Amino acid sequence: QVQLVESGGGLAQPGGSLRLSCAASGFIFSNYYMNWVRQAPGKGLEWIASILNGPTTSYYADSVKGRFTISRDNAKNTLYLQMDNLKADDTAVYYCAKDWDSRLNTGTRGRGTQVVVSS
């Protein structure tokens, strides 16, 4: 059974940083590209980053490019999202996702971790 468990969310000030983690189990993690998606209050799901199963190739939404870094540790079955220079607009529930289709906004995701950016 696929399980994705996010952690690391919380309250951050504008300009601050947070690092999210996602512990994956129930599948061969190293075989899959992985994603982070988020849902801001009152809005739909937004894809923000992907990383291929080879850990050096990644893609970002324009809204987070240059501020967020996705990475993975295949030995630990863990996905990460380093978030720097946070903005109020980054306030959202962040989900780790497998098999994400960004056109349809569908795939397997965890329960999410809440990030609030506020002074």
Tab-separated table of C-alpha atoms in Angstrom:
chain	number	residue	atom	x	y	z
A	1	GLN	CA	0.000	0.000	0.000
A	2	VAL	CA	1.412	3.368	-1.049
A	3	GLN	CA	1.983	5.756	1.835
A	4	LEU	CA	3.245	9.324	1.629
A	5	VAL	CA	3.673	11.174	4.923
A	6	GLU	CA	4.612	14.835	4.850
A	7	SER	CA	6.194	16.746	7.720
A	8	GLY	CA	8.021	19.976	8.447
A	9	GLY	CA	5.284	22.522	7.946
A	10	GLY	CA	4.578	25.336	10.338
A	11	LEU	CA	4.636	29.087	10.722
A	12	ALA	CA	7.333	31.131	9.010
A	13	GLN	CA	7.900	34.830	8.564
A	14	PRO	CA	8.098	36.423	5.120
A	15	GLY	CA	11.618	35.956	3.869
A	16	GLY	CA	12.111	32.924	6.068
A	17	SER	CA	12.732	29.277	5.270
A	18	LEU	CA	11.208	25.886	5.921
A	19	ARG	CA	12.186	22.389	4.855
A	20	LEU	CA	9.486	19.871	4.164
A	21	SER	CA	10.017	16.107	4.129
A	22	CYS	CA	7.957	13.265	2.733
A	23	ALA	CA	8.493	9.696	3.863
A	24	ALA	CA	7.446	7.242	1.169
A	25	SER	CA	6.640	3.546	1.513
A	26	GLY	CA	4.758	0.783	-0.254
A	27	PHE	CA	6.478	1.183	-3.623
A	28	ILE	CA	9.961	1.283	-5.098
A	29	PHE	CA	10.658	4.949	-4.459
A	30	SER	CA	13.760	5.138	-6.650
A	31	ASN	CA	11.752	4.070	-9.714
A	32	TYR	CA	9.386	7.048	-9.684
A	33	TYR	CA	9.549	10.740	-10.376
A	34	MET	CA	8.048	12.605	-7.441
A	35	ASN	CA	6.265	15.888	-6.998
A	36	TRP	CA	5.205	18.554	-4.589
A	37	VAL	CA	1.835	20.184	-5.028
A	38	ARG	CA	0.045	22.690	-2.838
A	39	GLN	CA	-3.409	24.050	-2.153
A	40	ALA	CA	-3.819	27.588	-0.907
A	41	PRO	CA	-6.922	28.556	1.076
A	42	GLY	CA	-9.930	28.739	-1.220
A	43	LYS	CA	-7.938	27.697	-4.297
A	44	GLY	CA	-7.344	24.553	-6.300
A	45	LEU	CA	-4.335	22.284	-6.337
A	46	GLU	CA	-1.163	23.746	-7.828
A	47	TRP	CA	1.792	21.693	-9.013
A	48	ILE	CA	5.015	23.336	-7.873
A	49	ALA	CA	7.939	20.955	-8.404
A	50	SER	CA	8.992	17.573	-9.774
A	51	ILE	CA	12.157	15.544	-9.556
A	52	LEU	CA	13.008	12.604	-11.779
A	53	ASN	CA	14.069	9.280	-10.301
A	54	GLY	CA	17.628	10.211	-11.130
A	55	PRO	CA	18.009	12.876	-8.448
A	56	THR	CA	19.596	15.668	-10.429
A	57	THR	CA	16.820	16.629	-12.859
A	58	SER	CA	14.047	18.814	-11.492
A	59	TYR	CA	11.348	21.169	-12.703
A	60	TYR	CA	9.579	24.069	-11.022
A	61	ALA	CA	6.515	26.214	-11.420
A	62	ASP	CA	7.310	29.850	-12.145
A	63	SER	CA	5.736	30.820	-8.824
A	64	VAL	CA	8.501	29.065	-6.852
A	65	LYS	CA	11.445	28.932	-9.268
A	66	GLY	CA	14.609	30.281	-7.696
A	67	ARG	CA	13.188	30.060	-4.166
A	68	PHE	CA	12.291	26.389	-3.682
A	69	THR	CA	14.502	23.342	-4.186
A	70	ILE	CA	13.193	19.805	-4.541
A	71	SER	CA	15.510	16.920	-3.695
A	72	ARG	CA	15.375	13.264	-2.799
A	73	ASP	CA	17.311	10.614	-0.929
A	74	ASN	CA	16.537	7.286	-2.556
A	75	ALA	CA	18.388	5.384	0.189
A	76	LYS	CA	15.999	6.851	2.765
A	77	ASN	CA	12.869	6.803	0.557
A	78	THR	CA	12.441	10.469	1.344
A	79	LEU	CA	11.500	13.508	-0.714
A	80	TYR	CA	12.357	17.047	0.391
A	81	LEU	CA	11.324	20.589	-0.413
A	82	GLN	CA	13.606	23.398	0.759
A	83	MET	CA	11.618	26.618	0.745
A	84	ASP	CA	13.534	29.895	0.998
A	85	ASN	CA	12.491	33.538	0.763
A	86	LEU	CA	8.952	32.578	1.683
A	87	LYS	CA	6.086	34.872	0.779
A	88	ALA	CA	2.565	35.215	2.139
A	89	ASP	CA	1.293	33.688	-1.129
A	90	ASP	CA	3.140	30.484	-0.235
A	91	THR	CA	0.638	29.852	2.558
A	92	ALA	CA	-0.948	26.511	1.666
A	93	VAL	CA	-1.199	22.848	2.484
A	94	TYR	CA	1.749	21.111	0.823
A	95	TYR	CA	1.429	17.584	-0.503
A	96	CYS	CA	3.949	15.042	-1.655
A	97	ALA	CA	2.599	13.324	-4.777
A	98	LYS	CA	3.313	10.267	-6.891
A	99	ASP	CA	2.108	9.781	-10.473
A	100	TRP	CA	0.918	13.378	-10.607
A	101	ASP	CA	-0.861	14.559	-13.749
A	102	SER	CA	-0.617	18.335	-13.643
A	103	ARG	CA	-3.177	18.755	-16.428
A	104	LEU	CA	-5.834	16.827	-14.545
A	105	ASN	CA	-4.518	17.552	-11.014
A	106	THR	CA	-4.770	13.894	-10.134
A	107	GLY	CA	-2.452	11.358	-8.579
A	108	THR	CA	-1.568	9.802	-5.269
A	109	ARG	CA	-0.780	12.231	-2.473
A	110	GLY	CA	-0.341	12.250	1.246
A	111	ARG	CA	-2.414	14.092	3.840
A	112	GLY	CA	-0.288	17.191	3.544
A	113	THR	CA	1.492	19.569	5.876
A	114	GLN	CA	0.316	23.118	6.559
A	115	VAL	CA	2.607	26.060	5.848
A	116	VAL	CA	1.629	29.534	7.026
A	117	VAL	CA	3.732	32.525	6.059
A	118	SER	CA	2.870	35.527	8.164
A	119	SER	CA	4.509	38.255	10.197
